[in-house]
Short mmCIF file of C-alpha atoms and ligand atoms in Angstrom, two decimals:
data_model
loop_
_atom_site.label_atom_id
_atom_site.label_comp_id
_atom_site.label_asym_id
_atom_site.label_seq_id
_atom_site.Cartn_x
_atom_site.Cartn_y
_atom_site.Cartn_z
CA MET M 10 -21.88 48.26 52.39
CA ASN M 11 -18.59 47.47 50.32
CA THR M 12 -16.91 44.10 50.08
CA PRO M 13 -14.39 44.12 52.72
CA ALA M 14 -17.27 45.64 55.24
CA ILE M 15 -19.19 42.79 54.19
CA GLU M 16 -16.54 40.29 54.86
CA ALA M 17 -15.87 41.83 58.44
CA SER M 18 -19.73 41.64 59.34
CA LEU M 19 -20.76 38.51 57.61
CA ASP M 20 -20.39 36.61 60.58
CA GLN M 21 -23.04 38.92 62.37
CA LEU M 22 -25.65 38.78 59.78
CA VAL M 23 -27.27 35.69 60.69
CA GLU M 24 -27.81 34.38 64.04
CA ALA M 25 -29.61 31.24 65.48
CA THR M 26 -33.21 32.84 65.59
CA ARG M 27 -32.76 35.93 63.55
CA VAL M 28 -31.55 37.41 60.21
CA ASN M 29 -30.28 40.91 59.47
CA ARG M 30 -32.35 42.80 56.86
CA GLN M 31 -29.43 43.34 54.60
CA VAL M 32 -29.41 39.85 53.33
CA TYR M 33 -32.23 40.86 51.45
CA LEU M 34 -31.19 44.54 50.38
CA ASP M 35 -27.50 44.71 49.70
CA PRO M 36 -26.20 44.30 46.16
CA ASP M 37 -22.70 43.12 47.56
CA ILE M 38 -24.27 40.49 49.72
CA PHE M 39 -26.25 39.47 46.50
CA ASP M 40 -23.06 39.26 44.56
CA LEU M 41 -21.28 37.15 47.45
CA GLU M 42 -24.32 34.86 47.50
CA MET M 43 -24.16 34.06 43.70
CA GLU M 44 -20.35 33.52 44.19
CA ARG M 45 -20.68 31.28 47.53
CA ILE M 46 -23.99 29.72 47.25
CA TRP M 47 -25.20 29.36 43.86
CA GLY M 48 -21.36 28.96 42.74
CA LYS M 49 -20.78 26.07 45.33
CA ALA M 50 -24.21 24.35 45.41
CA TRP M 51 -25.58 21.78 43.27
CA ILE M 52 -28.16 23.71 41.07
CA PHE M 53 -31.24 22.09 39.15
CA ILE M 54 -30.60 22.15 35.52
CA GLY M 55 -33.60 20.25 33.74
CA HIS M 56 -35.21 16.92 33.64
CA GLU M 57 -33.67 14.24 31.13
CA SER M 58 -37.13 13.89 29.33
CA GLN M 59 -36.65 17.18 27.85
CA ILE M 60 -33.81 16.18 25.85
CA PRO M 61 -34.75 12.31 24.86
CA LEU M 62 -32.93 12.14 21.73
CA SER M 63 -29.42 12.60 20.37
CA GLY M 64 -28.74 16.32 19.61
CA ASP M 65 -31.53 17.48 21.79
CA TYR M 66 -30.59 20.43 23.98
CA PHE M 67 -32.04 22.66 26.67
CA THR M 68 -30.70 26.10 28.04
CA THR M 69 -30.94 28.09 31.01
CA ASN M 70 -28.82 29.82 33.49
CA ILE M 71 -27.14 28.48 36.60
CA ASP M 72 -26.91 31.53 38.50
CA HIS M 73 -27.87 35.18 37.39
CA LYS M 74 -25.37 35.45 34.81
CA THR M 75 -24.06 32.00 33.64
CA PRO M 76 -25.75 30.63 30.69
CA VAL M 77 -25.47 26.79 30.13
CA LEU M 78 -26.69 24.09 27.77
CA MET M 79 -27.94 20.51 28.52
CA VAL M 80 -27.70 18.35 25.62
CA ARG M 81 -27.91 14.71 24.76
CA GLY M 82 -24.75 13.32 22.98
CA LYS M 83 -24.51 10.76 20.33
CA ASP M 84 -23.72 8.15 22.69
CA HIS M 85 -26.89 9.22 24.52
CA LYS M 86 -25.17 10.64 27.38
CA ILE M 87 -26.15 13.81 28.78
CA HIS M 88 -23.74 16.81 28.97
CA VAL M 89 -24.13 20.10 30.77
CA LEU M 90 -21.87 22.75 29.32
CA HIS M 91 -21.26 26.53 29.38
CA ASN M 92 -22.99 28.08 26.61
CA ARG M 93 -20.27 30.32 25.65
CA CYS M 94 -18.00 30.22 22.50
CA ALA M 95 -14.15 29.27 23.04
CA HIS M 96 -13.15 31.51 20.67
CA LYS M 97 -14.41 35.09 21.66
CA GLY M 98 -17.10 34.29 23.98
CA ALA M 99 -20.37 34.47 22.30
CA LYS M 100 -23.49 32.86 23.40
CA ILE M 101 -23.76 29.54 21.37
CA VAL M 102 -27.37 29.07 21.51
CA THR M 103 -30.31 31.50 22.49
CA ALA M 104 -33.39 29.12 22.24
CA ARG M 105 -34.74 27.61 25.21
CA SER M 106 -34.88 24.21 23.85
CA GLY M 107 -34.15 22.43 20.23
CA LYS M 108 -32.19 20.11 18.39
CA ILE M 109 -29.03 20.23 16.45
CA ALA M 110 -28.21 17.85 13.54
CA GLY M 111 -24.69 17.88 13.08
CA ALA M 112 -23.13 20.43 15.54
CA PHE M 113 -23.23 23.46 17.33
CA ARG M 114 -22.23 26.34 15.17
CA CYS M 115 -21.10 29.70 16.56
CA PRO M 116 -22.96 32.64 14.77
CA TYR M 117 -19.92 34.89 15.17
CA HIS M 118 -17.13 33.34 13.35
CA GLY M 119 -18.56 29.73 12.63
CA TRP M 120 -16.51 27.38 15.13
CA THR M 121 -18.34 24.27 15.47
CA PHE M 122 -18.53 21.92 18.38
CA LYS M 123 -19.64 18.39 18.79
CA HIS M 124 -22.68 17.33 21.22
CA ASN M 125 -20.22 16.81 24.03
CA GLY M 126 -18.82 20.42 23.57
CA ASN M 127 -15.38 19.28 21.69
CA LEU M 128 -14.37 21.52 19.08
CA LEU M 129 -14.98 20.08 15.64
CA LYS M 130 -13.72 22.57 12.98
CA ILE M 131 -12.59 26.43 12.50
CA PRO M 132 -13.03 27.99 9.14
CA ASN M 133 -10.12 29.00 7.47
CA GLU M 134 -7.86 27.12 9.70
CA SER M 135 -4.49 27.63 7.89
CA GLY M 136 -4.38 31.49 9.55
CA TYR M 137 -3.47 29.53 12.97
CA GLU M 138 -0.52 27.69 11.90
CA ASN M 139 2.84 28.28 13.89
CA THR M 140 1.02 30.66 16.02
CA GLY M 141 1.12 28.46 19.11
CA PHE M 142 -2.71 27.62 18.68
CA ASP M 143 -3.58 23.98 19.25
CA LEU M 144 -6.93 23.00 17.95
CA ASN M 145 -7.04 19.89 20.35
CA ASP M 146 -6.26 21.73 23.75
CA SER M 147 -9.46 21.06 25.75
CA CYS M 148 -9.68 25.03 26.37
CA ASN M 149 -10.87 25.36 22.85
CA ASN M 150 -13.93 23.16 23.67
CA LEU M 151 -17.28 24.19 25.19
CA GLN M 152 -16.28 23.92 28.94
CA PRO M 153 -18.15 21.26 30.96
CA LEU M 154 -19.57 22.38 34.24
CA ALA M 155 -17.14 21.53 36.99
CA GLN M 156 -19.71 18.59 38.09
CA PHE M 157 -22.84 17.27 36.69
CA ASP M 158 -25.08 14.22 37.53
CA SER M 159 -28.64 13.34 37.74
CA TYR M 160 -30.93 11.11 40.06
CA ARG M 161 -33.87 9.80 38.41
CA GLY M 162 -33.91 11.86 35.57
CA PHE M 163 -33.38 15.21 37.50
CA VAL M 164 -30.18 16.78 36.27
CA PHE M 165 -28.07 18.85 38.48
CA ALA M 166 -24.68 20.63 37.85
CA SER M 167 -22.50 22.57 40.08
CA LEU M 168 -19.78 25.29 39.27
CA SER M 169 -17.59 23.98 41.99
CA ASP M 170 -15.59 20.81 41.88
CA GLN M 171 -15.29 21.01 45.61
CA THR M 172 -19.00 20.37 46.35
CA PRO M 173 -19.65 16.44 47.61
CA ASP M 174 -21.27 14.25 45.03
CA LEU M 175 -24.85 14.51 44.28
CA LYS M 176 -26.25 11.91 46.30
CA THR M 177 -24.45 12.70 49.50
CA TRP M 178 -25.39 16.29 48.99
CA LEU M 179 -29.28 15.65 48.65
CA GLY M 180 -29.01 13.29 51.77
CA GLY M 181 -32.38 12.21 52.95
CA ALA M 182 -34.16 14.65 50.83
CA ILE M 183 -33.51 12.30 48.12
CA ASP M 184 -36.71 10.27 49.17
CA CYS M 185 -38.80 13.11 47.61
CA PHE M 186 -37.63 12.07 43.94
CA ASP M 187 -38.06 8.33 44.91
CA ASN M 188 -41.64 9.23 45.96
CA LEU M 189 -42.31 11.33 42.70
CA CYS M 190 -41.28 8.79 40.53
CA ASP M 191 -42.86 6.06 42.09
CA ARG M 192 -45.87 7.29 41.98
CA ALA M 193 -45.68 6.67 38.30
CA PRO M 194 -46.85 3.15 37.48
CA GLU M 195 -43.85 2.74 35.28
CA GLY M 196 -41.71 4.40 37.97
CA GLU M 197 -40.76 7.17 35.92
CA VAL M 198 -41.89 10.82 34.93
CA GLU M 199 -41.49 13.15 32.12
CA VAL M 200 -41.88 16.76 31.51
CA ALA M 201 -45.39 17.93 30.01
CA GLY M 202 -47.53 20.59 29.34
CA GLY M 203 -44.94 23.49 28.94
CA VAL M 204 -43.72 25.99 31.43
CA LEU M 205 -45.14 28.98 33.71
CA ARG M 206 -42.79 31.45 34.19
CA TYR M 207 -43.06 34.13 36.61
CA GLU M 208 -40.85 37.26 37.06
CA HIS M 209 -41.05 38.19 40.99
CA ASP M 210 -39.77 41.96 41.98
CA CYS M 211 -38.15 40.90 45.32
CA ASN M 212 -35.37 38.93 46.80
CA TRP M 213 -35.08 35.29 45.80
CA LYS M 214 -34.92 34.07 49.45
CA PHE M 215 -38.49 35.30 50.21
CA ILE M 216 -40.16 32.49 47.75
CA ILE M 217 -38.04 29.62 49.38
CA GLU M 218 -38.74 31.05 52.95
CA ASN M 219 -42.49 31.17 52.20
CA LEU M 220 -42.58 27.60 50.79
CA ASN M 221 -43.14 25.86 54.02
CA ASP M 222 -44.07 28.94 56.06
CA THR M 223 -47.38 27.42 57.51
CA MET M 224 -48.37 30.30 59.32
CA HIS M 225 -49.31 32.47 56.24
CA PRO M 226 -51.81 30.50 54.19
CA MET M 227 -54.74 31.04 56.23
CA ILE M 228 -54.12 34.77 56.31
CA VAL M 229 -52.87 35.73 53.35
CA HIS M 230 -54.92 33.14 51.09
CA GLN M 231 -57.95 33.60 53.12
CA SER M 232 -59.90 35.50 50.45
CA VAL M 233 -59.33 32.93 47.82
CA VAL M 234 -60.64 29.94 50.08
CA GLN M 235 -63.45 32.37 50.82
CA SER M 236 -64.29 32.72 47.14
CA ALA M 237 -63.68 28.82 46.48
CA GLU M 238 -66.20 28.10 49.14
CA ALA M 239 -68.78 30.59 47.98
CA TYR M 240 -68.31 29.53 44.47
CA ILE M 241 -68.94 25.74 45.53
CA SER M 242 -71.99 26.65 47.47
CA THR M 243 -73.67 27.87 44.09
CA LEU M 244 -72.93 24.69 42.11
CA ASP M 245 -75.51 22.32 41.33
CA ALA M 246 -75.21 18.57 42.52
CA ASP M 247 -74.48 17.45 38.78
CA ALA M 248 -71.54 20.06 38.79
CA ALA M 249 -68.90 17.36 40.10
CA LYS M 250 -65.98 18.61 37.84
CA GLN M 251 -66.33 22.24 38.61
CA LYS M 252 -66.50 21.18 42.23
CA GLN M 253 -63.46 19.15 42.43
CA GLU M 254 -61.60 22.06 40.60
CA ALA M 255 -62.51 24.51 43.28
CA GLU M 256 -61.70 22.02 45.75
CA ILE M 257 -58.21 22.33 44.76
CA LEU M 258 -57.99 25.81 46.91
CA LEU M 259 -59.60 24.85 50.12
CA PRO M 260 -56.58 23.20 51.57
CA PHE M 261 -54.86 26.64 51.60
CA GLY M 262 -57.44 27.39 54.32
CA ALA M 263 -56.18 24.56 56.59
CA SER M 264 -55.92 25.26 60.36
CA TYR M 265 -53.04 25.73 62.35
CA GLU M 266 -53.55 22.19 63.98
CA ASN M 267 -53.59 21.02 60.60
CA PHE M 268 -50.11 22.37 59.40
CA GLU M 269 -48.83 21.76 63.03
CA ASP M 270 -49.39 18.02 62.80
CA SER M 271 -47.74 17.55 59.34
CA GLY M 272 -44.22 18.36 60.72
CA ILE M 273 -41.27 19.83 59.21
CA THR M 274 -37.94 17.85 58.39
CA GLY M 275 -34.83 19.50 57.81
CA PHE M 276 -31.67 18.17 56.29
CA PRO M 277 -28.02 19.42 55.80
CA TYR M 278 -27.17 22.04 52.86
CA GLY M 279 -30.85 23.85 53.78
CA HIS M 280 -33.02 21.04 52.17
CA HIS M 281 -36.44 20.47 54.08
CA TYR M 282 -39.85 19.19 53.49
CA ASP M 283 -43.04 19.64 55.35
CA GLY M 284 -45.35 16.64 55.75
CA GLY M 285 -44.13 12.99 55.40
CA LYS M 286 -46.94 11.34 57.41
CA THR M 287 -49.46 13.78 56.32
CA SER M 288 -49.92 16.88 54.45
CA ILE M 289 -52.57 19.24 53.17
CA HIS M 290 -52.43 17.14 50.04
CA ALA M 291 -53.02 13.84 52.10
CA ASN M 292 -57.01 13.85 50.94
CA TYR M 293 -55.91 14.39 47.29
CA SER M 294 -58.23 11.87 45.80
CA VAL M 295 -57.06 8.89 43.96
CA MET M 296 -58.46 8.14 40.45
CA PRO M 297 -59.73 4.30 40.23
CA GLU M 298 -57.95 3.93 36.96
CA TYR M 299 -54.67 5.30 38.46
CA HIS M 300 -55.18 3.19 41.45
CA LYS M 301 -55.48 -0.27 39.64
CA ALA M 302 -52.37 0.66 37.46
CA MET M 303 -50.31 1.08 40.96
CA ILE M 304 -51.45 -2.17 42.44
CA ASP M 305 -50.72 -3.85 39.08
CA ARG M 306 -47.32 -2.40 39.34
CA TYR M 307 -46.41 -2.28 42.95
CA GLY M 308 -48.91 -4.50 44.83
CA GLU M 309 -51.37 -3.16 47.39
CA GLN M 310 -48.79 -2.69 50.50
CA ARG M 311 -46.25 -0.84 48.63
CA THR M 312 -48.75 1.54 46.76
CA GLN M 313 -50.25 2.61 49.97
CA GLY M 314 -46.68 2.88 51.59
CA ILE M 315 -46.34 5.33 48.32
CA TYR M 316 -49.32 7.29 48.84
CA ALA M 317 -48.75 7.48 52.40
CA PHE M 318 -45.52 9.54 52.14
CA ASN M 319 -47.17 12.64 52.13
CA THR M 320 -45.01 15.73 51.65
CA HIS M 321 -46.29 19.04 50.73
CA ASN M 322 -43.50 21.21 49.70
CA THR M 323 -39.80 19.90 49.46
CA LEU M 324 -36.95 22.40 48.86
CA LEU M 325 -33.52 21.22 47.76
CA TYR M 326 -31.81 24.57 48.57
CA PRO M 327 -31.34 26.83 46.86
CA SER M 328 -32.83 26.19 43.38
CA LEU M 329 -35.31 23.88 43.25
CA THR M 330 -39.06 22.92 45.09
CA ILE M 331 -41.08 19.95 44.76
CA LYS M 332 -44.51 18.81 45.24
CA CYS M 333 -44.68 14.97 45.02
CA ALA M 334 -48.23 14.43 45.14
CA ILE M 335 -49.06 16.99 43.00
CA GLN M 336 -46.14 16.08 40.41
CA ASN M 337 -44.88 19.66 39.71
CA ILE M 338 -41.84 21.52 40.56
CA ARG M 339 -40.62 24.90 40.87
CA VAL M 340 -37.10 26.15 39.51
CA ILE M 341 -35.89 29.34 41.05
CA ARG M 342 -33.32 31.85 39.53
CA PRO M 343 -31.97 35.01 40.92
CA VAL M 344 -31.60 37.84 38.39
CA ALA M 345 -30.71 40.97 40.71
CA VAL M 346 -30.79 41.40 44.77
CA ASN M 347 -34.56 42.58 43.90
CA LYS M 348 -35.69 40.20 41.33
CA PHE M 349 -35.86 36.57 40.58
CA ILE M 350 -37.62 34.19 38.21
CA VAL M 351 -39.64 31.15 38.83
CA GLU M 352 -40.79 28.67 36.74
CA THR M 353 -43.42 25.66 37.09
CA TRP M 354 -42.72 22.64 35.43
CA SER M 355 -45.42 19.87 35.44
CA PHE M 356 -44.56 15.83 35.10
CA ARG M 357 -46.54 13.20 33.44
CA LEU M 358 -46.45 9.90 35.62
CA LYS M 359 -45.75 7.15 32.87
CA GLY M 360 -48.25 4.50 33.09
CA ALA M 361 -51.06 6.80 34.85
CA PRO M 362 -54.33 8.05 32.74
CA ASP M 363 -54.13 11.39 30.99
CA GLU M 364 -56.57 12.79 33.51
CA MET M 365 -53.88 12.68 36.43
CA LEU M 366 -51.54 14.88 33.93
CA GLN M 367 -54.74 17.46 33.20
CA ARG M 368 -55.06 17.70 37.13
CA THR M 369 -51.48 18.44 37.64
CA LEU M 370 -51.47 21.24 34.99
CA LEU M 371 -54.88 22.52 36.29
CA TYR M 372 -53.44 22.76 39.95
CA SER M 373 -50.32 24.48 38.36
CA ARG M 374 -52.31 27.07 36.31
CA LEU M 375 -54.51 27.57 39.80
CA ILE M 376 -51.61 27.94 42.26
CA ASN M 377 -48.50 28.97 40.58
CA SER M 378 -49.22 30.89 37.48
CA SER M 379 -48.85 34.53 37.09
CA ALA M 380 -52.75 34.39 36.50
CA SER M 381 -53.57 32.33 39.39
CA MET M 382 -55.41 32.99 42.48
CA VAL M 383 -52.59 32.08 45.28
CA GLY M 384 -49.19 32.59 43.52
CA PRO M 385 -49.98 36.72 43.10
CA ASP M 386 -51.27 36.66 46.88
CA ASP M 387 -47.81 35.68 47.89
CA LEU M 388 -45.83 37.83 45.46
CA GLU M 389 -48.11 40.75 47.12
CA VAL M 390 -46.50 39.99 50.47
CA TYR M 391 -43.02 39.39 49.12
CA ARG M 392 -43.31 43.12 47.78
CA ARG M 393 -44.49 44.34 51.07
CA LEU M 394 -41.35 42.81 52.77
CA GLN M 395 -39.12 44.16 50.19
CA GLU M 396 -40.44 47.58 50.77
CA GLY M 397 -40.92 47.03 54.52
CA LEU M 398 -37.10 45.91 55.03
CA ALA M 399 -35.94 48.96 53.51
CA SER M 400 -37.03 50.96 56.63
CA ASN M 401 -34.18 51.55 59.12
CA SER M 402 -36.76 51.00 62.06
CA SER M 403 -35.41 47.60 62.88
CA GLN M 404 -32.17 45.71 61.55
CA TRP M 405 -33.65 42.13 62.31
CA VAL M 406 -36.18 39.68 60.78
CA GLU M 407 -36.81 36.75 63.37
CA MET M 408 -37.35 33.28 63.10
CA HIS M 409 -37.68 32.07 66.99
CA ARG M 410 -40.76 29.85 66.38
CA GLN M 411 -40.49 26.54 68.33
CA PHE M 412 -36.82 27.40 68.49
CA GLY M 413 -34.99 24.72 71.02
CA ARG M 414 -37.75 22.46 70.31
CA ASP M 415 -36.21 20.70 67.43
CA GLN M 416 -35.08 16.99 67.45
CA GLN M 417 -31.73 16.28 66.08
CA LEU M 418 -31.55 13.07 64.52
CA GLU M 419 -28.72 11.24 62.79
CA ASP M 420 -29.06 12.65 59.47
CA ARG M 421 -32.10 15.13 59.73
CA VAL M 422 -33.85 17.56 62.30
CA THR M 423 -37.54 17.30 62.96
CA GLY M 424 -40.07 19.76 64.41
CA GLY M 425 -43.28 21.11 64.49
CA GLY M 426 -45.19 21.76 61.48
CA THR M 427 -45.66 25.60 62.19
CA SER M 428 -42.34 26.08 63.49
CA ASP M 429 -39.40 28.37 62.05
CA LEU M 430 -37.30 25.15 61.65
CA ASP M 431 -37.26 25.44 57.75
CA VAL M 432 -35.99 28.93 57.77
CA ARG M 433 -33.52 28.29 60.44
CA THR M 434 -32.37 25.11 58.52
CA GLN M 435 -31.84 27.23 55.40
CA TYR M 436 -29.72 30.05 57.16
CA LYS M 437 -27.54 27.20 58.70
CA ALA M 438 -26.78 26.29 55.16
CA TRP M 439 -26.26 29.97 54.44
CA ARG M 440 -23.62 30.38 56.78
CA HIS M 441 -22.05 27.27 55.74
CA TYR M 442 -21.91 28.29 52.38
CA MET M 443 -20.88 32.08 53.09
CA LEU M 444 -18.59 31.46 55.91
CA GLY M 445 -17.26 27.76 55.40
CA GLU M 446 -19.13 26.75 58.54
CA ALA M 447 -19.65 22.86 58.98
CA MET M 448 -23.02 21.54 58.33
CA LEU M 449 -25.56 20.07 60.66
S1 FES J 15 -16.97 34.09 18.86
FE1 FES J 15 -17.44 31.94 18.45
S2 FES J 15 -16.50 31.60 16.52
FE2 FES J 15 -15.88 33.70 17.11
FE1 FE2 J 16 -48.67 31.03 49.97
#
């Protein structure tokens, strides 16, 4: 489809209970998604703990083509800047992270910029006299993103100045950041243990639609669960550590009833989580030393309240997923209509014993890495989706499950844990961004 044709048909691509296959296949629709969804929403950039000191920086893309730079200023404030020289446009920094001593220096003609992006110096400046060039014009700085802000250390930015403020945009899904951080005895988390990057050769929406698709684990991950069970049955009684590790895989075989009980909660702007009262992580054992640190900090009642908020996966549409009880996140970045990258970052709970971090890292490796037993299962079905949807046999992908049973509350929608409420929530947001429709 060409762009005028897409504009004319955009309204017909997403209905209440079905989606046209072209939203996964058409490169022009992908370009419009980049402009209207990724160019308007708050996109997760990184965590403040990645740049603890003045001059520390971290780089990423905000969409498929816009390089950005998160840097800690001399005043300790965080800045999110376009990673593009104001002179002739060279990308300033190519490393994923690092530290600058004095200033950012462009590798092409040597313009230098302060930590906050302001132009510092131009070599051989005399050639600009009487040319109309103004050294102090802000257009000569590294440009800040239209908006950036953070909540409990999680930094987001937006290419649009029209998007509502971050807290309003997060809505009730903000509870997941609070729960993740409150699980730390010191009330703060920090990135630890590196990153797992995983390229997927399929459309970016498949992973966020799979996230709380609770009708698939018992099918797609059946062989993993069976292998884990078979392995556990071979272990001696004193192999507690191996047993504990293999048991991480078992919840992926949870029953339909189990998943149904966990419920799904949707919010404006496409965010949602499954669980809350219970989830497949509800029985994740609490280490005694950790539990003591939590009681010392919060007292028994509040500690139980923190454990009891049991979400499985949370999506902050479209770029971030959180596992509170596991202490890891996944960051999504589209590359093309049939390619995206997902990064898994793990967190240390400040004040918790090191075993908690080791368990998180183990989980990330076992479930989310390219060498894991679970993530590649999912990628295999995403590839089949990409291939199958290219067929002209039908134009539609359906999402009817439990339609009409959703409960509309003041700021959220709730429904059964095996419903398609999660995808319907996402496509409501898709229509909001792509067509300018109102949220909720
Ligand atoms: S492009 Fe950066 S100094 Fe010329
Ligand atoms: Fe899965």
